Every structure is written in C-alpha cells, then in structure tokens.
mmCIF file of C-alpha atoms in Angstrom:
data_model
loop_
_atom_site.group_PDB
_atom_site.id
_atom_site.type_symbol
_atom_site.label_atom_id
_atom_site.label_comp_id
_atom_site.label_asym_id
_atom_site.label_seq_id
_atom_site.Cartn_x
_atom_site.Cartn_y
_atom_site.Cartn_z
ATOM 1 C CA MET E 75 101.296 120.235 3.537
ATOM 2 C CA ARG E 76 101.618 117.552 6.167
ATOM 3 C CA VAL E 77 104.928 115.708 6.750
ATOM 4 C CA TYR E 78 105.038 112.658 8.993
ATOM 5 C CA ALA E 79 108.601 112.201 10.262
ATOM 6 C CA ASP E 80 108.081 110.110 13.385
ATOM 7 C CA GLN E 81 108.311 106.645 11.861
ATOM 8 C CA ALA E 82 110.096 105.316 14.962
ATOM 9 C CA ALA E 83 106.922 105.984 16.977
ATOM 10 C CA THR E 84 104.620 104.136 14.599
ATOM 11 C CA THR E 85 104.109 103.595 10.892
ATOM 12 C CA ALA E 86 101.063 103.695 8.645
ATOM 13 C CA LEU E 87 99.449 100.350 7.911
ATOM 14 C CA GLY E 88 100.779 99.013 4.635
ATOM 15 C CA GLU E 89 98.523 97.921 1.787
ATOM 16 C CA LYS E 90 99.716 94.309 1.848
ATOM 17 C CA ALA E 91 99.207 94.112 5.591
ATOM 18 C CA TRP E 92 95.661 95.466 5.218
ATOM 19 C CA ALA E 93 94.913 93.031 2.379
ATOM 20 C CA ALA E 94 96.083 90.148 4.579
ATOM 21 C CA MET E 95 94.022 91.372 7.548
ATOM 22 C CA GLU E 96 90.722 92.427 5.977
ATOM 23 C CA PRO E 97 89.166 88.937 5.464
ATOM 24 C CA TRP E 98 89.876 88.002 9.079
ATOM 25 C CA LEU E 99 88.195 91.165 10.321
ATOM 26 C CA ARG E 100 85.014 90.655 8.310
ATOM 27 C CA SER E 101 84.046 87.426 6.575
ATOM 28 C CA HIS E 102 86.428 84.939 8.229
ATOM 29 C CA PHE E 103 85.761 85.462 11.911
ATOM 30 C CA GLY E 104 86.162 81.963 13.341
ATOM 31 C CA ASN E 105 87.877 81.262 16.652
ATOM 32 C CA PRO E 106 91.186 79.464 15.963
ATOM 33 C CA SER E 107 90.508 77.086 18.852
ATOM 34 C CA ALA E 108 87.214 75.861 17.378
ATOM 35 C CA LEU E 109 87.135 72.474 15.634
ATOM 36 C CA TYR E 110 84.600 73.316 12.911
ATOM 37 C CA GLU E 111 85.486 74.722 9.478
ATOM 38 C CA GLU E 112 85.608 78.422 10.436
ATOM 39 C CA GLY E 113 87.902 77.676 13.353
ATOM 40 C CA ARG E 114 90.151 75.396 11.313
ATOM 41 C CA ALA E 115 90.560 78.125 8.676
ATOM 42 C CA ALA E 116 91.571 80.654 11.339
ATOM 43 C CA ARG E 117 94.035 78.182 12.894
ATOM 44 C CA GLU E 118 95.548 77.552 9.479
ATOM 45 C CA GLN E 119 96.071 81.297 8.991
ATOM 46 C CA VAL E 120 97.730 81.696 12.402
ATOM 47 C CA GLU E 121 100.163 78.859 11.729
ATOM 48 C CA LYS E 122 100.839 79.980 8.149
ATOM 49 C CA SER E 123 101.702 83.452 9.481
ATOM 50 C CA ARG E 124 103.921 81.915 12.159
ATOM 51 C CA GLU E 125 105.809 79.983 9.473
ATOM 52 C CA ILE E 126 106.280 83.095 7.310
ATOM 53 C CA THR E 127 107.486 85.200 10.252
ATOM 54 C CA ALA E 128 109.855 82.471 11.429
ATOM 55 C CA ARG E 129 111.336 82.042 7.954
ATOM 56 C CA LEU E 130 111.952 85.773 7.619
ATOM 57 C CA LEU E 131 113.761 85.823 10.987
ATOM 58 C CA GLY E 132 115.759 82.639 10.513
ATOM 59 C CA ALA E 133 113.842 80.921 13.317
ATOM 60 C CA LYS E 134 111.703 77.784 13.660
ATOM 61 C CA PRO E 135 107.931 78.273 13.828
ATOM 62 C CA ARG E 136 107.748 76.565 17.229
ATOM 63 C CA GLU E 137 110.173 79.205 18.582
ATOM 64 C CA LEU E 138 107.732 82.088 17.970
ATOM 65 C CA TYR E 139 104.943 83.172 20.304
ATOM 66 C CA PHE E 140 102.540 85.946 19.315
ATOM 67 C CA THR E 141 101.956 88.743 21.842
ATOM 68 C CA SER E 142 100.066 92.032 22.042
ATOM 69 C CA GLY E 143 103.230 93.939 21.078
ATOM 70 C CA GLY E 144 106.804 94.720 22.044
ATOM 71 C CA THR E 145 106.063 95.752 25.626
ATOM 72 C CA GLU E 146 104.425 92.435 26.443
ATOM 73 C CA ALA E 147 107.200 90.521 24.689
ATOM 74 C CA ASP E 148 109.862 92.399 26.683
ATOM 75 C CA ASN E 149 108.053 91.802 29.977
ATOM 76 C CA TRP E 150 107.622 88.124 29.181
ATOM 77 C CA ALA E 151 111.258 87.690 28.140
ATOM 78 C CA LEU E 152 112.651 89.179 31.346
ATOM 79 C CA ARG E 153 110.296 87.294 33.631
ATOM 80 C CA LEU E 154 110.865 84.051 31.761
ATOM 81 C CA ALA E 155 114.638 84.353 32.097
ATOM 82 C CA ALA E 156 114.499 85.528 35.706
ATOM 83 C CA GLU E 157 112.328 82.617 36.792
ATOM 84 C CA ALA E 158 114.471 80.135 34.876
ATOM 85 C CA GLY E 159 117.586 81.558 36.526
ATOM 86 C CA ALA E 160 116.063 81.516 39.999
ATOM 87 C CA ARG E 161 115.426 77.773 39.704
ATOM 88 C CA GLN E 162 119.190 77.357 39.209
ATOM 89 C CA GLY E 163 120.149 79.762 41.995
ATOM 90 C CA ARG E 164 120.930 82.561 39.528
ATOM 91 C CA ARG E 165 119.275 85.836 40.503
ATOM 92 C CA HIS E 166 121.478 88.446 38.822
ATOM 93 C CA LEU E 167 120.170 90.432 35.833
ATOM 94 C CA ILE E 168 122.034 92.833 33.519
ATOM 95 C CA VAL E 169 120.353 95.458 31.324
ATOM 96 C CA SER E 170 121.775 98.470 29.520
ATOM 97 C CA ALA E 171 121.052 102.013 30.702
ATOM 98 C CA ILE E 172 119.352 102.926 27.405
ATOM 99 C CA GLU E 173 116.777 100.150 27.255
ATOM 100 C CA HIS E 174 113.117 100.853 26.561
ATOM 101 C CA HIS E 175 111.093 101.323 29.732
ATOM 102 C CA ALA E 176 109.388 97.986 29.070
ATOM 103 C CA VAL E 177 112.747 96.398 29.910
ATOM 104 C CA LEU E 178 114.009 98.873 32.512
ATOM 105 C CA HIS E 179 110.806 98.989 34.535
ATOM 106 C CA THR E 180 110.420 95.208 34.456
ATOM 107 C CA ALA E 181 114.027 94.824 35.615
ATOM 108 C CA ARG E 182 113.429 97.268 38.477
ATOM 109 C CA ARG E 183 110.287 95.364 39.428
ATOM 110 C CA LEU E 184 112.259 92.112 39.528
ATOM 111 C CA GLU E 185 114.883 93.852 41.663
ATOM 112 C CA ARG E 186 112.164 94.741 44.157
ATOM 113 C CA GLU E 187 111.130 91.095 44.124
ATOM 114 C CA GLY E 188 114.580 89.974 45.253
ATOM 115 C CA PHE E 189 116.723 89.816 42.127
ATOM 116 C CA PHE E 190 120.035 91.662 41.823
ATOM 117 C CA LEU E 191 120.318 94.178 38.994
ATOM 118 C CA THR E 192 123.273 95.705 37.171
ATOM 119 C CA VAL E 193 122.562 98.574 34.779
ATOM 120 C CA LEU E 194 125.346 98.757 32.208
ATOM 121 C CA PRO E 195 126.586 102.221 31.228
ATOM 122 C CA VAL E 196 126.989 103.170 27.576
ATOM 123 C CA ARG E 197 129.594 105.182 25.737
ATOM 124 C CA GLU E 198 128.952 108.714 24.507
ATOM 125 C CA ASN E 199 127.735 107.306 21.186
ATOM 126 C CA GLY E 200 125.220 105.064 22.950
ATOM 127 C CA LEU E 201 127.092 101.808 22.396
ATOM 128 C CA VAL E 202 127.365 99.077 25.012
ATOM 129 C CA SER E 203 130.946 97.918 25.453
ATOM 130 C CA PRO E 204 131.444 94.131 25.311
ATOM 131 C CA GLU E 205 134.360 94.612 27.717
ATOM 132 C CA GLU E 206 132.045 96.326 30.228
ATOM 133 C CA LEU E 207 129.553 93.507 29.865
ATOM 134 C CA GLU E 208 132.204 90.870 30.476
ATOM 135 C CA LYS E 209 133.260 92.662 33.665
ATOM 136 C CA ALA E 210 129.641 92.761 34.859
ATOM 137 C CA LEU E 211 128.954 89.052 34.319
ATOM 138 C CA ARG E 212 128.858 86.947 37.488
ATOM 139 C CA PRO E 213 128.486 83.221 38.208
ATOM 140 C CA ASP E 214 124.872 83.904 39.245
ATOM 141 C CA THR E 215 123.938 86.006 36.174
ATOM 142 C CA ALA E 216 120.708 84.700 34.674
ATOM 143 C CA LEU E 217 120.061 87.215 31.888
ATOM 144 C CA VAL E 218 121.561 90.018 29.825
ATOM 145 C CA SER E 219 119.151 92.294 27.934
ATOM 146 C CA VAL E 220 120.548 94.764 25.386
ATOM 147 C CA MET E 221 118.370 96.235 22.649
ATOM 148 C CA TYR E 222 119.241 95.626 18.987
ATOM 149 C CA ALA E 223 118.815 99.300 18.027
ATOM 150 C CA ASN E 224 117.877 102.232 20.242
ATOM 151 C CA ASN E 225 114.471 103.829 19.807
ATOM 152 C CA GLU E 226 115.674 107.410 20.414
ATOM 153 C CA VAL E 227 119.139 107.783 18.874
ATOM 154 C CA GLY E 228 119.077 104.773 16.540
ATOM 155 C CA THR E 229 122.407 103.330 17.716
ATOM 156 C CA ILE E 230 122.812 99.711 16.585
ATOM 157 C CA GLN E 231 124.391 97.561 19.276
ATOM 158 C CA PRO E 232 127.039 94.857 18.686
ATOM 159 C CA VAL E 233 124.429 92.203 19.435
ATOM 160 C CA TYR E 234 126.297 89.347 17.751
ATOM 161 C CA GLU E 235 129.362 89.989 19.911
ATOM 162 C CA LEU E 236 127.290 90.468 23.064
ATOM 163 C CA GLY E 237 125.300 87.313 22.376
ATOM 164 C CA SER E 238 128.465 85.318 21.791
ATOM 165 C CA LEU E 239 129.869 86.533 25.097
ATOM 166 C CA CYS E 240 126.692 85.504 26.928
ATOM 167 C CA ARG E 241 126.631 82.099 25.241
ATOM 168 C CA ALA E 242 130.239 81.478 26.303
ATOM 169 C CA HIS E 243 129.255 82.192 29.929
ATOM 170 C CA GLY E 244 126.042 80.177 29.833
ATOM 171 C CA VAL E 245 123.868 83.290 30.311
ATOM 172 C CA LEU E 246 120.567 83.889 28.509
ATOM 173 C CA PHE E 247 120.689 86.853 26.104
ATOM 174 C CA HIS E 248 117.591 88.892 25.226
ATOM 175 C CA THR E 249 117.485 91.641 22.634
ATOM 176 C CA ASP E 250 114.618 94.067 22.141
ATOM 177 C CA ALA E 251 114.463 94.250 18.336
ATOM 178 C CA VAL E 252 111.324 96.404 18.149
ATOM 179 C CA GLN E 253 113.154 99.174 16.246
ATOM 180 C CA ALA E 254 115.317 96.775 14.239
ATOM 181 C CA ALA E 255 112.787 94.278 12.877
ATOM 182 C CA GLY E 256 111.755 95.175 9.356
ATOM 183 C CA HIS E 257 114.572 97.699 9.048
ATOM 184 C CA LEU E 258 117.694 95.609 9.647
ATOM 185 C CA PRO E 259 118.476 92.039 8.598
ATOM 186 C CA ILE E 260 117.863 89.651 11.502
ATOM 187 C CA ASP E 261 119.011 86.053 11.182
ATOM 188 C CA LEU E 262 118.313 84.149 14.362
ATOM 189 C CA SER E 263 120.075 81.079 13.006
ATOM 190 C CA GLY E 264 123.331 83.027 13.379
ATOM 191 C CA LEU E 265 122.448 85.612 16.033
ATOM 192 C CA LEU E 266 123.277 84.175 19.443
ATOM 193 C CA ALA E 267 120.090 85.457 21.053
ATOM 194 C CA ASP E 268 117.963 83.260 23.260
ATOM 195 C CA LEU E 269 115.056 85.713 23.336
ATOM 196 C CA LEU E 270 114.025 88.466 20.896
ATOM 197 C CA SER E 271 111.055 90.876 20.919
ATOM 198 C CA LEU E 272 109.373 92.631 17.992
ATOM 199 C CA SER E 273 106.259 94.703 17.253
ATOM 200 C CA ALA E 274 104.372 94.926 13.956
ATOM 201 C CA HIS E 275 103.428 98.608 13.990
ATOM 202 C CA LYS E 276 107.071 99.644 13.622
ATOM 203 C CA PHE E 277 107.244 98.162 10.095
ATOM 204 C CA HIS E 278 103.845 99.067 8.597
ATOM 205 C CA GLY E 279 101.909 96.344 10.371
ATOM 206 C CA PRO E 280 98.965 96.797 12.744
ATOM 207 C CA LYS E 281 99.184 97.996 16.333
ATOM 208 C CA GLY E 282 98.492 95.549 19.125
ATOM 209 C CA ILE E 283 100.426 92.578 17.770
ATOM 210 C CA GLY E 284 104.021 91.477 18.298
ATOM 211 C CA ALA E 285 106.055 88.369 18.891
ATOM 212 C CA LEU E 286 108.567 86.843 21.248
ATOM 213 C CA TYR E 287 111.218 84.468 19.950
ATOM 214 C CA VAL E 288 112.260 81.838 22.482
ATOM 215 C CA ARG E 289 115.175 79.710 21.327
ATOM 216 C CA GLU E 290 114.534 76.007 21.256
ATOM 217 C CA GLY E 291 115.908 74.568 24.487
ATOM 218 C CA VAL E 292 114.848 77.577 26.570
ATOM 219 C CA GLN E 293 111.706 76.705 28.498
ATOM 220 C CA PRO E 294 108.982 79.380 28.282
ATOM 221 C CA GLU E 295 107.086 80.356 31.419
ATOM 222 C CA ARG E 296 103.312 80.706 31.259
ATOM 223 C CA LEU E 297 102.501 84.399 30.792
ATOM 224 C CA LEU E 298 98.712 84.345 31.096
ATOM 225 C CA GLU E 299 96.513 81.753 32.756
ATOM 226 C CA GLY E 300 93.511 80.469 30.857
ATOM 227 C CA GLY E 301 93.228 78.415 27.706
ATOM 228 C CA ALA E 302 95.800 76.436 25.775
ATOM 229 C CA GLN E 303 96.622 79.073 23.133
ATOM 230 C CA GLU E 304 100.260 79.585 22.042
ATOM 231 C CA ARG E 305 101.094 76.032 23.113
ATOM 232 C CA GLY E 306 99.733 76.695 26.569
ATOM 233 C CA PHE E 307 102.052 79.594 27.429
ATOM 234 C CA ARG E 308 99.900 82.621 26.512
ATOM 235 C CA ALA E 309 96.198 82.172 27.049
ATOM 236 C CA GLY E 310 93.639 84.198 25.121
ATOM 237 C CA THR E 311 91.965 83.976 21.720
ATOM 238 C CA GLU E 312 94.535 84.779 19.059
ATOM 239 C CA ASN E 313 94.368 88.056 17.147
ATOM 240 C CA VAL E 314 94.103 86.337 13.756
ATOM 241 C CA ALA E 315 93.885 89.524 11.693
ATOM 242 C CA GLY E 316 96.790 91.108 13.555
ATOM 243 C CA ILE E 317 98.931 87.989 13.165
ATOM 244 C CA ALA E 318 98.222 87.883 9.432
ATOM 245 C CA GLY E 319 99.068 91.580 9.180
ATOM 246 C CA LEU E 320 102.331 91.146 11.084
ATOM 247 C CA ALA E 321 103.579 88.409 8.749
ATOM 248 C CA ALA E 322 102.549 90.297 5.594
ATOM 249 C CA ALA E 323 104.096 93.564 6.805
ATOM 250 C CA LEU E 324 107.388 91.931 7.783
ATOM 251 C CA GLU E 325 107.607 90.190 4.419
ATOM 252 C CA GLU E 326 106.893 93.445 2.576
ATOM 253 C CA SER E 327 109.309 95.478 4.688
ATOM 254 C CA LEU E 328 112.226 93.143 3.985
ATOM 255 C CA LEU E 329 111.601 93.044 0.246
ATOM 256 C CA ASP E 330 114.361 95.007 -1.534
ATOM 257 C CA ARG E 331 115.545 96.192 1.891
ATOM 258 C CA GLU E 332 119.044 97.264 0.829
ATOM 259 C CA ARG E 333 117.706 99.630 -1.837
ATOM 260 C CA LYS E 334 115.191 101.116 0.610
ATOM 261 C CA ASP E 335 117.906 101.593 3.230
ATOM 262 C CA ARG E 336 120.167 103.423 0.782
ATOM 263 C CA ALA E 337 117.352 105.766 -0.216
ATOM 264 C CA VAL E 338 116.305 106.476 3.379
ATOM 265 C CA ARG E 339 119.902 106.988 4.506
ATOM 266 C CA ALA E 340 120.450 109.480 1.674
ATOM 267 C CA LEU E 341 117.386 111.469 2.769
ATOM 268 C CA ARG E 342 118.478 111.393 6.420
ATOM 269 C CA ASP E 343 122.039 112.450 5.635
ATOM 270 C CA SER E 344 120.863 115.296 3.411
ATOM 271 C CA LEU E 345 118.553 116.580 6.133
ATOM 272 C CA GLU E 346 121.225 116.205 8.808
ATOM 273 C CA LYS E 347 123.746 118.197 6.791
ATOM 274 C CA ARG E 348 121.307 121.052 6.305
ATOM 275 C CA LEU E 349 120.133 121.133 9.917
ATOM 276 C CA LEU E 350 123.682 121.130 11.263
ATOM 277 C CA GLU E 351 124.092 124.534 9.632
ATOM 278 C CA ILE E 352 121.821 125.884 12.394
ATOM 279 C CA PRO E 353 124.040 127.449 15.091
ATOM 280 C CA GLY E 354 124.189 125.407 18.278
ATOM 281 C CA SER E 355 122.959 122.196 16.647
ATOM 282 C CA PHE E 356 124.407 118.745 17.410
ATOM 283 C CA VAL E 357 123.694 115.092 16.581
ATOM 284 C CA ASN E 358 123.338 112.359 19.209
ATOM 285 C CA GLY E 359 124.363 108.740 18.888
ATOM 286 C CA ASP E 360 126.782 106.872 16.690
ATOM 287 C CA ARG E 361 127.004 108.535 13.270
ATOM 288 C CA GLN E 362 127.796 105.222 11.521
ATOM 289 C CA ASN E 363 126.140 102.429 13.504
ATOM 290 C CA ARG E 364 122.572 103.704 13.532
ATOM 291 C CA LEU E 365 119.235 103.011 11.903
ATOM 292 C CA PRO E 366 119.045 104.402 8.344
ATOM 293 C CA GLY E 367 116.193 106.814 9.024
ATOM 294 C CA ASN E 368 117.061 107.991 12.531
ATOM 295 C CA LEU E 369 118.226 111.536 13.246
ATOM 296 C CA SER E 370 118.512 112.590 16.882
ATOM 297 C CA ILE E 371 119.415 116.255 16.706
ATOM 298 C CA GLY E 372 119.534 118.932 19.371
ATOM 299 C CA PHE E 373 119.412 122.728 19.278
ATOM 300 C CA ALA E 374 121.007 124.437 22.270
ATOM 301 C CA ASP E 375 118.842 126.961 24.135
ATOM 302 C CA VAL E 376 115.605 125.625 22.625
ATOM 303 C CA GLU E 377 113.006 123.499 24.415
ATOM 304 C CA ALA E 378 112.291 120.525 22.168
ATOM 305 C CA GLU E 379 108.655 120.248 23.233
ATOM 306 C CA ALA E 380 108.000 123.870 22.266
ATOM 307 C CA LEU E 381 109.788 123.237 18.991
ATOM 308 C CA LEU E 382 107.775 120.146 18.118
ATOM 309 C CA LEU E 383 104.508 121.986 18.862
ATOM 310 C CA TYR E 384 105.597 124.826 16.586
ATOM 311 C CA LEU E 385 106.498 122.302 13.873
ATOM 312 C CA ASP E 386 103.130 120.604 14.297
ATOM 313 C CA MET E 387 101.407 123.907 13.552
ATOM 314 C CA LYS E 388 103.511 124.071 10.395
ATOM 315 C CA GLY E 389 102.411 120.557 9.383
ATOM 316 C CA ILE E 390 105.453 118.570 10.543
ATOM 317 C CA ALA E 391 105.184 115.625 12.938
ATOM 318 C CA VAL E 392 108.377 114.759 14.827
ATOM 319 C CA SER E 393 109.152 113.634 18.378
ATOM 320 C CA ALA E 394 111.010 114.971 21.388
ATOM 321 C CA GLY E 395 112.161 111.445 22.243
ATOM 322 C CA ALA E 396 110.372 108.139 22.626
ATOM 323 C CA ALA E 397 106.650 108.436 21.934
ATOM 324 C CA CYS E 398 105.842 106.344 25.014
ATOM 325 C CA ALA E 399 107.616 108.935 27.206
ATOM 326 C CA ALA E 400 105.813 111.955 25.742
ATOM 327 C CA GLY E 401 104.694 114.387 28.413
ATOM 328 C CA ALA E 402 107.392 113.291 30.864
ATOM 329 C CA LEU E 403 109.024 116.158 32.747
ATOM 330 C CA GLU E 404 112.321 114.355 33.177
ATOM 331 C CA PRO E 405 114.918 114.545 30.387
ATOM 332 C CA SER E 406 115.432 111.433 28.262
ATOM 333 C CA HIS E 407 117.120 108.641 30.225
ATOM 334 C CA VAL E 408 118.802 107.572 26.983
ATOM 335 C CA LEU E 409 120.433 110.946 26.355
ATOM 336 C CA THR E 410 121.495 111.494 29.962
ATOM 337 C CA ALA E 411 122.981 107.982 30.057
ATOM 338 C CA MET E 412 125.072 109.036 27.058
ATOM 339 C CA GLY E 413 126.412 112.007 29.033
ATOM 340 C CA LEU E 414 124.210 114.870 27.843
ATOM 341 C CA SER E 415 123.261 117.519 30.369
ATOM 342 C CA ALA E 416 119.565 117.854 31.191
ATOM 343 C CA PRO E 417 119.207 121.142 29.213
ATOM 344 C CA LEU E 418 120.785 119.625 26.087
ATOM 345 C CA ALA E 419 118.708 116.478 26.443
ATOM 346 C CA ARG E 420 115.576 118.632 26.611
ATOM 347 C CA SER E 421 116.619 120.432 23.440
ATOM 348 C CA THR E 422 116.743 117.272 21.316
ATOM 349 C CA LEU E 423 114.312 116.235 18.588
ATOM 350 C CA ARG E 424 113.988 112.770 17.090
ATOM 351 C CA ILE E 425 113.286 112.862 13.375
ATOM 352 C CA SER E 426 112.709 109.398 11.931
ATOM 353 C CA LEU E 427 112.178 108.668 8.253
ATOM 354 C CA ASP E 428 111.465 105.579 6.196
ATOM 355 C CA GLU E 429 110.856 104.610 2.582
ATOM 356 C CA THR E 430 107.459 106.360 2.556
ATOM 357 C CA ASN E 431 109.130 109.758 3.036
ATOM 358 C CA THR E 432 110.183 111.851 0.054
ATOM 359 C CA ARG E 433 112.702 114.474 -0.939
ATOM 360 C CA ALA E 434 109.891 117.044 -0.709
ATOM 361 C CA ASP E 435 109.362 116.042 2.942
ATOM 362 C CA VAL E 436 113.027 116.603 3.731
ATOM 363 C CA ASP E 437 113.102 119.897 1.858
ATOM 364 C CA TYR E 438 110.100 121.165 3.804
ATOM 365 C CA ILE E 439 111.589 120.206 7.181
ATOM 366 C CA ALA E 440 114.880 121.853 6.223
ATOM 367 C CA GLU E 441 113.004 124.984 5.224
ATOM 368 C CA VAL E 442 110.843 125.286 8.355
ATOM 369 C CA LEU E 443 113.135 124.128 11.176
ATOM 370 C CA PRO E 444 115.837 126.841 11.042
ATOM 371 C CA ALA E 445 113.235 129.583 11.225
ATOM 372 C CA ALA E 446 111.452 127.761 14.056
ATOM 373 C CA VAL E 447 114.651 127.484 16.102
ATOM 374 C CA ALA E 448 115.493 131.145 15.515
ATOM 375 C CA ARG E 449 111.984 132.254 16.489
ATOM 376 C CA LEU E 450 111.946 130.258 19.724
ATOM 377 C CA ARG E 451 115.415 131.484 20.692
ATOM 378 C CA SER E 452 114.376 135.078 20.121
ATOM 379 C CA MET E 453 111.270 134.583 22.252
ATOM 380 C CA ALA E 454 113.323 133.027 25.053
ATOM 381 C CA GLY E 455 116.018 135.689 24.879
#
C-alpha cells in the first residue's frame, strides 16, 4: 500500500488539467506570437485561460501575468513593489517571519541592495497581528508581504484586515497565495491585495506554471528582457499547455469546494485525534484558522527526518516541513518563529491531505505512525 500525504508539497495532475494540456503538447504546437493560424490558435488559448483564471479569482484578465510558478511570482512582486516605492522615496519593506523563502530571501537581497527591512513576528499560533503591523508601518513603507496561508502549519492569515490596513496607509500589499489558491475562496474584487502569487501544481495543475496578479493601477516592472510577451513585462514564449492546465485545474479545484473541504477536514481531524494519543505529541499552528488538510504534528524525542524515512519504507509519504527546505540542517524557520525550541521543531511532521485521500489512507497512517514513533524512541533511548 502506498499513501501520499504530502499534498502541500505538490499534487498529482488532474484529469481535466491533462485533457486541457494534451492538445497543446502534441498537435497544436504553434508559437502564440506567430501571426499564422497555428500561432493565432495558441494565442487564443492563452487569453481564454487568462479569462477563466481571472474570473475564478475575481480579477480582470489584464491584471494577470503568467509566470513559471510561485517562486518567480513572489520574486517579481517584491521587486516590482520595491522599485515602485524607491521612485517615490519609499525604501522600507515589511514581511512576516513565516514567509516562504521565495519572499524572505528576496527581501534580504533587497535589504543588501539598500532597502530597509522589518520582519514581523508572529504569535504562537502563527498568526500575524494587525496591531503589530500597524506599529511597523512607516511613512517610507513601500510594501507589506504576508502569505495567505502558511505552507508548513497551514495557518490562514487575516489577509482582508491586513490589506485594509495597508490600503488605508497607501502601502502596497502582497500576499503569497500559493497554498491558498484552489483550496480557499479568493475574491480579488473584495480582497484588498495589490499583488497575489499562485502556482498550479498545488491544486492538481502542472508544475512550472503560476501567475502574478497585479492590481490595475499598479505599474508592473519588466521581469525579463526580450520579446513582448505578457504585455511586454515578461519576455519568453508562453507555456501554452501549462497555462491551459492551470486554468482547467483551478476551475476543477473550486468546483463543489465547500463539500470537498468538509470531507478533507473530517479526515484531518480524525487523524489528528488518533495521533494525539501518542505520548509527547503536539499540534502546531492555529487549530481553527488553518487549511482543511494541513496537520503539523510533532513527537517529542523523535527526529522527524528519521521518522519520515521510516514511514516511507512503510509506504507513507509525508514531509518534515516545506518540501523546498528538505535536507536543510537548520530547524524550520516557521516553527522557531512561532516559539518552538529547535529540538521540538526538528520533531515535527507535516501531513497534508486533500480530496484525493481516503479514509483507508488515514487509517493506515494512524496504524503505522504510533509504532514508528515508539520504535525510534526505543532506538534513541
């Protein structure tokens, strides 16, 4: 038996996404910039997919730019806002301590380039306090970046409140919605975000394609030099198949979303209850305001990496934190920012489920994990 329970790392390509992509990988191979029939057909598909994606997010098609994924979208958003702020004499940036490294590392790079950076602390449950943000805002603040939902502990941030606060102070607000898109309702017509990043492979779309939302009125900065693709701001031949897959996957993921969320939450809660019976176990993050399928759970006196390798041998795929940080010797920056000691942070697993998981999957994890924890503790003791 093989159980995949690391949906926050990546998801399997959905059937509707594959059906949307397949023609553009084989028979319809035209360059969208070409003027002849094959090129016009590809251009039509790109713009149709842009319209579908925009409608699903409550945005305008001209506000969406396709990227290679969430990392590129995050990098672009921060640089765009920083350069726009610098032109107005604003060189102060604010990010939360639990951001994805695509945001944190870009912010640190900008700091080395002469910008001023404030890293906002979070509460023990991983939430950013609007009061703390208001204290950190300065007359020269150009950007605030706070993720919609955390990739390790699943905590959902008060992004509407944070965005409203930024709008009142005339500060651009970016939210990394890579974990949220396709799993939580996002309505950009009401969400006071100026910039938003997403990535298709988190909601059963293909890898290597994402998008950046740039609110109308915010001037994009050119990301890549070259041709006139993406209205001249991101050069390079468009990934037509990936773009088609992104739109189809997002549409499919949001269909009957409330029912899916209830089912996934029930599986997660059942598993959490059973795993908390293991002595020395604890859950990280906000128990209410979190993604439906996320379970960040630690087991004192057990190394999470040893545990996940043991589980892999038993046919269970989980994570010891963010997939992009796998192999890192340092404890999770997210967990330590929330106040966990390094040993407890290193003892934490991330189990992430979605609608493709079953009761049998949960039962198997609940059967194997207690014995695995006991075995590793006995070996260490």
